Structures are given as structure tokens and as C-alpha cells.
Amino acid sequence: MNDVCCFGEALIDFHGSTAESAPVFTAHAGGAPANVAVAVARLGDHAMFVGMLGADAFGDLLLRELAAAGVDITHTRRTEAANTALAFVSHSPEGERDFSFYRPPSADLLFREADFDPAIFSAVTIFHAGSCSMTEPGSAATTWQGMSRARAAGALVSFDMNLRTPLWPRDADPAPTIWRALELADFVKLSAEELAFLATSSGGEAAAFARLWQAQAKLVVVTDGDRGVRWFTRDASGERPAFAVRAVDTTGAGDAFVGGCLHAFVKARLDARGLAVFAADAARLEAALRFASACGALAVTRAGSFAAMPTATEVEAFLELHR
């Protein structure tokens, strides 16, 4: 039985290194939901990736890397109608990244509801998605359908906003599309910049949270790099500091953090109803966020996307050193 289903894009991140003549780019398997699937599998849980890859060499690479990480690829689809998406990533001296996307058209945007195997929804206990699969209308509808079907089957629905504005059409406002997904999610992960975006579109931060609580959300976590993490439930809020590490590459940090959170939910055997009780227990929530923060901290010390995701043994050793 698969505990976590990660739906959406898998792509190739070409990470740049500085050279005197011209930048040199190295291919890394990536894509936010695929990264989360790898993170969950590396932590020792069952994870599947559901999405569409091109019938090309980059799709072959992604399939091999997912399988090598222990991710179930039974429900990963292939198409000849478009190529696998590419992203070129450059880094500042502090490890912060900047993306240039070659998408659309791309294979990941061609997954449709008919491509879902109904067996997915009878097996999964957590369904995770993000907004990069929502930049095209048909793919957005598929994302909502997947989240809705998972919710109807009793799964805990997780959503990482992961806003990448260059992926959206220039004249499009992403907010209405993203809000439809946010309103289906039990667990919501935002960056500080994404919370500010939602606040702008909703008439303020308080209004954005009110809208989340009126929907399905039980726990909202806001990450802010080396400034740490803020968390919110309907009745409480708090924060915890970040671990001090030297950042090499922040590309997969948020995905590693989400993987750490989902690992904690799997260990606690949570469904959607159980998440509210879990989040109300201060000690359990603090332990989960500390573990997830360690996952993110370890990820930024490494180059790559899939390659940056830590194992449970590495996270526990890191936490032991940071008592």
C-alpha cells in the first residue's frame, strides 16, 4: 500500500556553474512533486509519483532516477505529444536560485483525469500537489480533480503553493486558480513570499487565513529561509528558528521540508481528520517541524534536486548534532 501520492511535474533542472568563457550546466532530475516523492521515499516511506513524462531521453532519466530513489512509478505516464520540461537554474553566492523554464509545451501539462488509475485513490493516505501543474487550464482541472478524488476517498490532501510566476501566461492572474486548490487542502505549505501574494489577492493576511480556515485547512506552515518557520492552525500559531547551515543550493529545500512533514504524518497514521488533532498537540507538532526543518537544512548543503534529499539516518544524525 502506498502512503503518499505526489502528483504533478517532473522535469530536468540544469544547474549552472560559473566558467570564464560561458556557464556550464549539469542535468539533475527534479520537479517539486517529484522531489517530494523522492524525499518521502528516502525517509523510508512508501511514495508514488503520478505525472506525465515525455517519451525522450530526459523522461528516461527521470524514470530511472525516481525508481533508483525507491519511488513507485507504476502510475507514471509517458507521451510522444510533447517533450519533458526543462529548467535552467543559476545560483547566487548564498545558494539562492533563479529559474529559466522551457515549458510549455511540455509533457507534464498533458496529464488528464482519464490518466489516473482509480486504484491510486483506494491505496493512498496522503495526496500531495502544487501549483506548477496548474499553469494550463486542462492541467489545472486535472489537479483539482485529483485532489477532490483523494479527499472523497478519505486521504489527507497536501498542497505546496510553489508559485513560479514565469510559468504563468503574462496576462493571467494565478490567484483564482491557486485558491481553488488551496480550498481543497488539509495541509498547506507556503513561502513567506507566497503568503504575501495571497494576502494581496485576499485583502490582507488575516483575510487569507480566514479563507483557508473556512475551507479544509487544518495546518498552514510558512517557510522563510534562514529566518525559520511559522505555523498556523485555526486556534493557535507559533514559530521555530531555522538551523544554521552554509547554503550551497536552495533548489530542493522546500520540497525536502514538505517531505519531512509528510513523513511525520505517515508515522502518525494521519488522515484528514487526524491532522487537526495532531496539529493541536504542541509537542508532536514541534517534533514534526523540527524534523522537517532538518530535512530542508540538509538539502541546502547539497547541489541538485533528487540528489539533495536526505535519508532518515542523515536527518537523525543532524538532529543529534543540533540538540
CSV table of C-alpha atoms in Angstrom, one decimal:
chain,number,residue,atom,x,y,z
A,1,MET,CA,0.0,0.0,0.0
A,2,ASN,CA,1.3,3.4,-0.9
A,3,ASP,CA,1.1,6.0,1.7
A,4,VAL,CA,1.9,9.2,-0.2
A,5,CYS,CA,1.0,10.0,-3.8
A,6,CYS,CA,2.8,13.0,-5.3
A,7,PHE,CA,1.1,14.4,-8.4
A,8,GLY,CA,2.4,17.0,-10.9
A,9,GLU,CA,5.5,17.8,-12.8
A,10,ALA,CA,8.8,16.1,-13.0
A,11,LEU,CA,11.5,17.9,-15.1
A,12,ILE,CA,15.2,18.3,-15.6
A,13,ASP,CA,16.9,21.0,-13.7
A,14,PHE,CA,20.1,22.2,-15.4
A,15,HIS,CA,22.2,23.7,-12.7
A,16,GLY,CA,24.7,26.3,-13.8
A,17,SER,CA,28.3,26.7,-12.7
A,18,THR,CA,30.4,29.7,-13.5
A,19,ALA,CA,33.1,29.4,-16.1
A,20,GLU,CA,35.4,32.0,-17.7
A,21,SER,CA,34.1,31.5,-21.2
A,22,ALA,CA,30.4,30.5,-20.6
A,23,PRO,CA,28.2,28.9,-18.0
A,24,VAL,CA,28.3,25.1,-17.7
A,25,PHE,CA,25.1,23.4,-16.9
A,26,THR,CA,24.7,19.9,-15.4
A,27,ALA,CA,21.4,17.9,-15.6
A,28,HIS,CA,19.7,17.0,-12.4
A,29,ALA,CA,16.4,15.1,-12.0
A,30,GLY,CA,13.8,17.4,-10.3
A,31,GLY,CA,10.4,19.0,-10.3
A,32,ALA,CA,8.7,19.9,-7.0
A,33,PRO,CA,6.2,17.0,-6.6
A,34,ALA,CA,8.8,14.5,-7.9
A,35,ASN,CA,11.3,15.9,-5.4
A,36,VAL,CA,8.8,15.4,-2.6
A,37,ALA,CA,8.2,11.8,-3.7
A,38,VAL,CA,11.9,11.2,-3.6
A,39,ALA,CA,12.2,12.9,-0.2
A,40,VAL,CA,9.4,10.7,1.3
A,41,ALA,CA,10.9,7.5,-0.2
A,42,ARG,CA,14.4,8.4,1.1
A,43,LEU,CA,12.9,8.8,4.6
A,44,GLY,CA,11.7,5.2,4.4
A,45,ASP,CA,8.1,5.6,3.5
A,46,HIS,CA,6.1,4.3,0.5
A,47,ALA,CA,5.7,7.0,-2.1
A,48,MET,CA,4.4,7.1,-5.7
A,49,PHE,CA,4.8,9.7,-8.4
A,50,VAL,CA,1.9,10.3,-10.7
A,51,GLY,CA,2.5,12.5,-13.7
A,52,MET,CA,3.4,12.6,-17.4
A,53,LEU,CA,6.9,12.4,-18.8
A,54,GLY,CA,8.0,12.8,-22.4
A,55,ALA,CA,9.0,9.7,-24.5
A,56,ASP,CA,12.5,11.2,-24.7
A,57,ALA,CA,15.9,10.8,-23.1
A,58,PHE,CA,15.1,13.2,-20.3
A,59,GLY,CA,11.9,11.3,-19.5
A,60,ASP,CA,14.1,8.1,-19.4
A,61,LEU,CA,16.5,9.8,-17.0
A,62,LEU,CA,13.6,10.9,-14.7
A,63,LEU,CA,12.1,7.4,-14.6
A,64,ARG,CA,15.4,5.8,-13.8
A,65,GLU,CA,16.2,8.3,-11.0
A,66,LEU,CA,12.7,8.0,-9.5
A,67,ALA,CA,13.0,4.2,-9.4
A,68,ALA,CA,16.5,4.4,-8.0
A,69,ALA,CA,15.3,6.5,-5.2
A,70,GLY,CA,12.6,3.9,-4.3
A,71,VAL,CA,9.6,5.8,-5.7
A,72,ASP,CA,6.7,3.7,-7.1
A,73,ILE,CA,6.5,4.7,-10.8
A,74,THR,CA,3.7,2.3,-11.7
A,75,HIS,CA,1.3,5.2,-12.4
A,76,THR,CA,3.8,7.5,-14.2
A,77,ARG,CA,2.7,8.0,-17.8
A,78,ARG,CA,4.7,8.7,-21.0
A,79,THR,CA,3.7,10.7,-24.1
A,80,GLU,CA,5.1,11.4,-27.5
A,81,ALA,CA,3.0,14.6,-27.9
A,82,ALA,CA,5.5,16.8,-26.0
A,83,ASN,CA,8.9,16.7,-24.6
A,84,THR,CA,9.9,16.6,-20.9
A,85,ALA,CA,10.1,20.1,-19.4
A,86,LEU,CA,13.5,21.7,-18.7
A,87,ALA,CA,14.6,24.4,-16.2
A,88,PHE,CA,17.9,26.2,-16.2
A,89,VAL,CA,18.9,27.2,-12.7
A,90,SER,CA,21.6,29.8,-11.7
A,91,HIS,CA,22.7,30.4,-8.2
A,92,SER,CA,23.8,33.4,-6.1
A,93,PRO,CA,26.9,33.0,-3.8
A,94,GLU,CA,24.4,32.3,-0.9
A,95,GLY,CA,22.9,29.4,-2.8
A,96,GLU,CA,19.6,31.2,-3.8
A,97,ARG,CA,18.4,30.2,-7.2
A,98,ASP,CA,16.9,31.8,-10.3
A,99,PHE,CA,14.9,29.7,-12.9
A,100,SER,CA,14.6,29.9,-16.6
A,101,PHE,CA,11.9,27.5,-17.8
A,102,TYR,CA,11.5,25.7,-21.1
A,103,ARG,CA,7.8,24.9,-20.7
A,104,PRO,CA,5.1,24.9,-22.2
A,105,PRO,CA,4.6,22.9,-24.2
A,106,SER,CA,5.7,20.0,-22.1
A,107,ALA,CA,4.7,16.5,-21.3
A,108,ASP,CA,3.7,17.2,-17.6
A,109,LEU,CA,0.9,19.5,-18.7
A,110,LEU,CA,-0.8,16.8,-20.8
A,111,PHE,CA,-1.8,14.5,-17.9
A,112,ARG,CA,-5.6,14.3,-17.8
A,113,GLU,CA,-8.2,12.8,-15.4
A,114,ALA,CA,-8.5,9.7,-17.6
A,115,ASP,CA,-4.8,9.0,-16.9
A,116,PHE,CA,-5.5,8.5,-13.2
A,117,ASP,CA,-5.8,4.8,-12.3
A,118,PRO,CA,-8.7,4.6,-9.8
A,119,ALA,CA,-6.5,2.2,-7.8
A,120,ILE,CA,-4.4,5.2,-6.8
A,121,PHE,CA,-7.3,6.7,-4.7
A,122,SER,CA,-8.1,3.4,-2.9
A,123,ALA,CA,-4.5,3.0,-1.8
A,124,VAL,CA,-3.2,6.5,-1.0
A,125,THR,CA,-3.4,8.0,2.5
A,126,ILE,CA,-1.8,11.3,1.6
A,127,PHE,CA,-2.2,13.1,-1.8
A,128,HIS,CA,0.2,15.9,-2.5
A,129,ALA,CA,0.2,18.5,-5.3
A,130,GLY,CA,1.4,22.0,-6.2
A,131,SER,CA,0.6,24.9,-8.4
A,132,CYS,CA,3.1,24.3,-11.2
A,133,SER,CA,0.7,21.7,-12.7
A,134,MET,CA,-2.0,24.4,-12.8
A,135,THR,CA,-0.5,26.9,-15.3
A,136,GLU,CA,-2.5,25.4,-18.2
A,137,PRO,CA,-6.4,25.1,-17.9
A,138,GLY,CA,-6.6,21.4,-18.7
A,139,SER,CA,-3.8,20.5,-16.3
A,140,ALA,CA,-5.3,22.8,-13.6
A,141,ALA,CA,-8.6,21.0,-13.9
A,142,THR,CA,-6.8,17.6,-13.6
A,143,THR,CA,-5.0,18.8,-10.4
A,144,TRP,CA,-8.4,19.9,-8.8
A,145,GLN,CA,-9.9,16.5,-9.9
A,146,GLY,CA,-7.1,14.5,-8.3
A,147,MET,CA,-7.3,16.5,-5.1
A,148,SER,CA,-11.1,16.1,-5.0
A,149,ARG,CA,-11.0,12.4,-5.7
A,150,ALA,CA,-8.3,11.9,-3.0
A,151,ARG,CA,-10.4,13.9,-0.5
A,152,ALA,CA,-13.5,11.8,-1.4
A,153,ALA,CA,-11.5,8.7,-0.7
A,154,GLY,CA,-10.6,9.9,2.8
A,155,ALA,CA,-7.0,10.9,2.0
A,156,LEU,CA,-5.2,13.8,3.7
A,157,VAL,CA,-4.7,16.4,0.9
A,158,SER,CA,-1.4,18.4,0.9
A,159,PHE,CA,-0.7,21.4,-1.2
A,160,ASP,CA,2.6,23.3,-1.7
A,161,MET,CA,1.8,26.5,-3.5
A,162,ASN,CA,5.3,26.7,-5.0
A,163,LEU,CA,4.4,29.8,-7.1
A,164,ARG,CA,6.6,30.2,-10.2
A,165,THR,CA,5.2,33.3,-11.9
A,166,PRO,CA,7.3,32.9,-15.1
A,167,LEU,CA,5.4,29.7,-15.8
A,168,TRP,CA,2.0,31.5,-16.0
A,169,PRO,CA,0.7,33.3,-19.1
A,170,ARG,CA,1.7,37.0,-18.8
A,171,ASP,CA,-1.9,38.3,-18.8
A,172,ALA,CA,-3.1,35.6,-16.3
A,173,ASP,CA,-3.8,36.1,-12.6
A,174,PRO,CA,-2.7,32.9,-10.9
A,175,ALA,CA,-4.7,33.7,-7.7
A,176,PRO,CA,-8.2,32.3,-8.6
A,177,THR,CA,-6.8,29.1,-10.0
A,178,ILE,CA,-4.5,28.5,-7.0
A,179,TRP,CA,-7.2,29.4,-4.5
A,180,ARG,CA,-9.4,26.6,-5.9
A,181,ALA,CA,-6.6,24.1,-4.9
A,182,LEU,CA,-5.9,25.8,-1.6
A,183,GLU,CA,-9.5,25.3,-0.6
A,184,LEU,CA,-9.2,21.6,-1.1
A,185,ALA,CA,-6.1,21.1,1.0
A,186,ASP,CA,-5.8,20.0,4.7
A,187,PHE,CA,-2.1,20.8,4.9
A,188,VAL,CA,-0.8,23.9,3.2
A,189,LYS,CA,2.8,24.9,2.8
A,190,LEU,CA,3.7,28.4,1.7
A,191,SER,CA,6.8,30.5,1.5
A,192,ALA,CA,6.7,34.0,3.1
A,193,GLU,CA,6.6,35.5,-0.5
A,194,GLU,CA,3.6,33.3,-1.3
A,195,LEU,CA,1.7,34.3,1.8
A,196,ALA,CA,2.3,37.9,0.8
A,197,PHE,CA,0.9,37.1,-2.6
A,198,LEU,CA,-2.2,35.5,-1.1
A,199,ALA,CA,-2.6,38.5,1.3
A,200,THR,CA,-2.5,40.9,-1.6
A,201,SER,CA,-5.2,38.9,-3.5
A,202,SER,CA,-7.4,38.5,-0.5
A,203,GLY,CA,-7.4,41.9,1.2
A,204,GLY,CA,-4.7,41.1,3.8
A,205,GLU,CA,-3.1,38.3,5.7
A,206,ALA,CA,-5.9,37.9,8.1
A,207,ALA,CA,-8.4,37.6,5.3
A,208,ALA,CA,-6.3,35.0,3.5
A,209,PHE,CA,-6.1,32.8,6.7
A,210,ALA,CA,-9.9,33.3,7.2
A,211,ARG,CA,-10.5,32.0,3.8
A,212,LEU,CA,-8.3,28.9,4.4
A,213,TRP,CA,-10.0,28.1,7.7
A,214,GLN,CA,-13.4,28.4,6.1
A,215,ALA,CA,-12.3,25.7,3.6
A,216,GLN,CA,-10.5,22.5,4.6
A,217,ALA,CA,-7.2,23.7,6.0
A,218,LYS,CA,-6.1,22.3,9.4
A,219,LEU,CA,-2.4,23.3,9.4
A,220,VAL,CA,-0.6,26.0,7.4
A,221,VAL,CA,3.2,26.3,7.5
A,222,VAL,CA,5.1,29.3,6.2
A,223,THR,CA,8.8,28.8,5.5
A,224,ASP,CA,11.1,31.9,5.3
A,225,GLY,CA,14.6,30.6,4.5
A,226,ASP,CA,17.1,31.2,7.3
A,227,ARG,CA,14.5,33.2,9.2
A,228,GLY,CA,12.8,30.0,10.1
A,229,VAL,CA,9.2,28.7,10.0
A,230,ARG,CA,5.8,30.0,11.2
A,231,TRP,CA,2.9,27.6,11.7
A,232,PHE,CA,-0.8,28.3,12.0
A,233,THR,CA,-3.9,26.4,13.0
A,234,ARG,CA,-7.5,27.7,13.4
A,235,ASP,CA,-6.8,28.3,17.1
A,236,ALA,CA,-3.1,28.9,17.5
A,237,SER,CA,0.2,29.9,15.8
A,238,GLY,CA,3.9,29.8,16.6
A,239,GLU,CA,7.3,29.8,15.0
A,240,ARG,CA,10.6,28.0,15.2
A,241,PRO,CA,14.1,29.1,14.1
A,242,ALA,CA,16.0,27.7,11.2
A,243,PHE,CA,19.1,25.6,11.6
A,244,ALA,CA,22.2,27.5,10.8
A,245,VAL,CA,23.9,25.8,7.8
A,246,ARG,CA,26.0,27.0,4.9
A,247,ALA,CA,23.7,27.0,1.8
A,248,VAL,CA,25.1,25.6,-1.4
A,249,ASP,CA,21.9,25.2,-3.3
A,250,THR,CA,18.4,26.0,-2.1
A,251,THR,CA,16.6,24.4,-5.1
A,252,GLY,CA,15.0,21.5,-3.2
A,253,ALA,CA,14.8,22.9,0.3
A,254,GLY,CA,11.1,23.5,0.4
A,255,ASP,CA,10.4,20.0,-1.1
A,256,ALA,CA,12.7,18.4,1.5
A,257,PHE,CA,10.8,20.2,4.2
A,258,VAL,CA,7.4,19.1,2.8
A,259,GLY,CA,8.8,15.5,2.6
A,260,GLY,CA,9.7,15.7,6.3
A,261,CYS,CA,6.2,16.9,7.2
A,262,LEU,CA,4.6,14.1,5.2
A,263,HIS,CA,6.9,11.6,6.8
A,264,ALA,CA,5.7,12.8,10.2
A,265,PHE,CA,2.1,12.4,9.1
A,266,VAL,CA,2.7,8.9,7.8
A,267,LYS,CA,4.4,7.9,11.0
A,268,ALA,CA,1.4,9.2,12.9
A,269,ARG,CA,-1.0,7.4,10.5
A,270,LEU,CA,-3.0,10.6,9.9
A,271,ASP,CA,-6.0,11.1,7.7
A,272,ALA,CA,-7.6,14.5,7.1
A,273,ARG,CA,-9.5,14.4,10.4
A,274,GLY,CA,-6.5,13.3,12.4
A,275,LEU,CA,-4.4,16.2,11.2
A,276,ALA,CA,-6.3,18.7,13.3
A,277,VAL,CA,-5.7,16.7,16.5
A,278,PHE,CA,-2.1,16.3,15.6
A,279,ALA,CA,-1.6,20.0,15.0
A,280,ALA,CA,-3.2,20.8,18.3
A,281,ASP,CA,-0.6,18.8,20.2
A,282,ALA,CA,2.2,21.2,20.7
A,283,ALA,CA,4.9,18.6,21.4
A,284,ARG,CA,4.1,16.5,18.3
A,285,LEU,CA,3.8,19.5,16.0
A,286,GLU,CA,7.2,20.9,17.3
A,287,ALA,CA,8.9,17.5,16.7
A,288,ALA,CA,7.5,17.2,13.2
A,289,LEU,CA,8.5,20.8,12.2
A,290,ARG,CA,12.0,20.3,13.8
A,291,PHE,CA,12.4,17.1,11.7
A,292,ALA,CA,11.1,18.8,8.6
A,293,SER,CA,13.4,21.8,9.1
A,294,ALA,CA,16.4,19.5,9.5
A,295,CYS,CA,15.4,17.9,6.1
A,296,GLY,CA,15.4,21.3,4.5
A,297,ALA,CA,18.6,22.4,6.2
A,298,LEU,CA,20.4,19.3,4.9
A,299,ALA,CA,19.1,19.7,1.4
A,300,VAL,CA,20.5,23.3,1.0
A,301,THR,CA,24.0,22.0,1.9
A,302,ARG,CA,24.0,19.8,-1.3
A,303,ALA,CA,23.7,20.5,-5.0
A,304,GLY,CA,20.9,19.1,-7.1
A,305,SER,CA,17.2,18.2,-6.6
A,306,PHE,CA,16.6,14.5,-6.1
A,307,ALA,CA,20.2,14.2,-5.1
A,308,ALA,CA,19.8,16.7,-2.2
A,309,MET,CA,17.0,14.8,-0.4
A,310,PRO,CA,18.4,13.3,2.9
A,311,THR,CA,17.8,9.8,4.4
A,312,ALA,CA,16.2,9.4,7.8
A,313,THR,CA,19.5,8.3,9.2
A,314,GLU,CA,21.2,11.5,8.0
A,315,VAL,CA,18.4,13.6,9.5
A,316,GLU,CA,18.6,11.9,12.9
A,317,ALA,CA,22.4,12.3,12.9
A,318,PHE,CA,21.9,16.0,12.1
A,319,LEU,CA,19.4,16.5,14.9
A,320,GLU,CA,21.7,14.7,17.3
A,321,LEU,CA,24.4,17.3,16.5
A,322,HIS,CA,21.9,20.2,16.9
A,323,ARG,CA,20.4,19.3,20.3
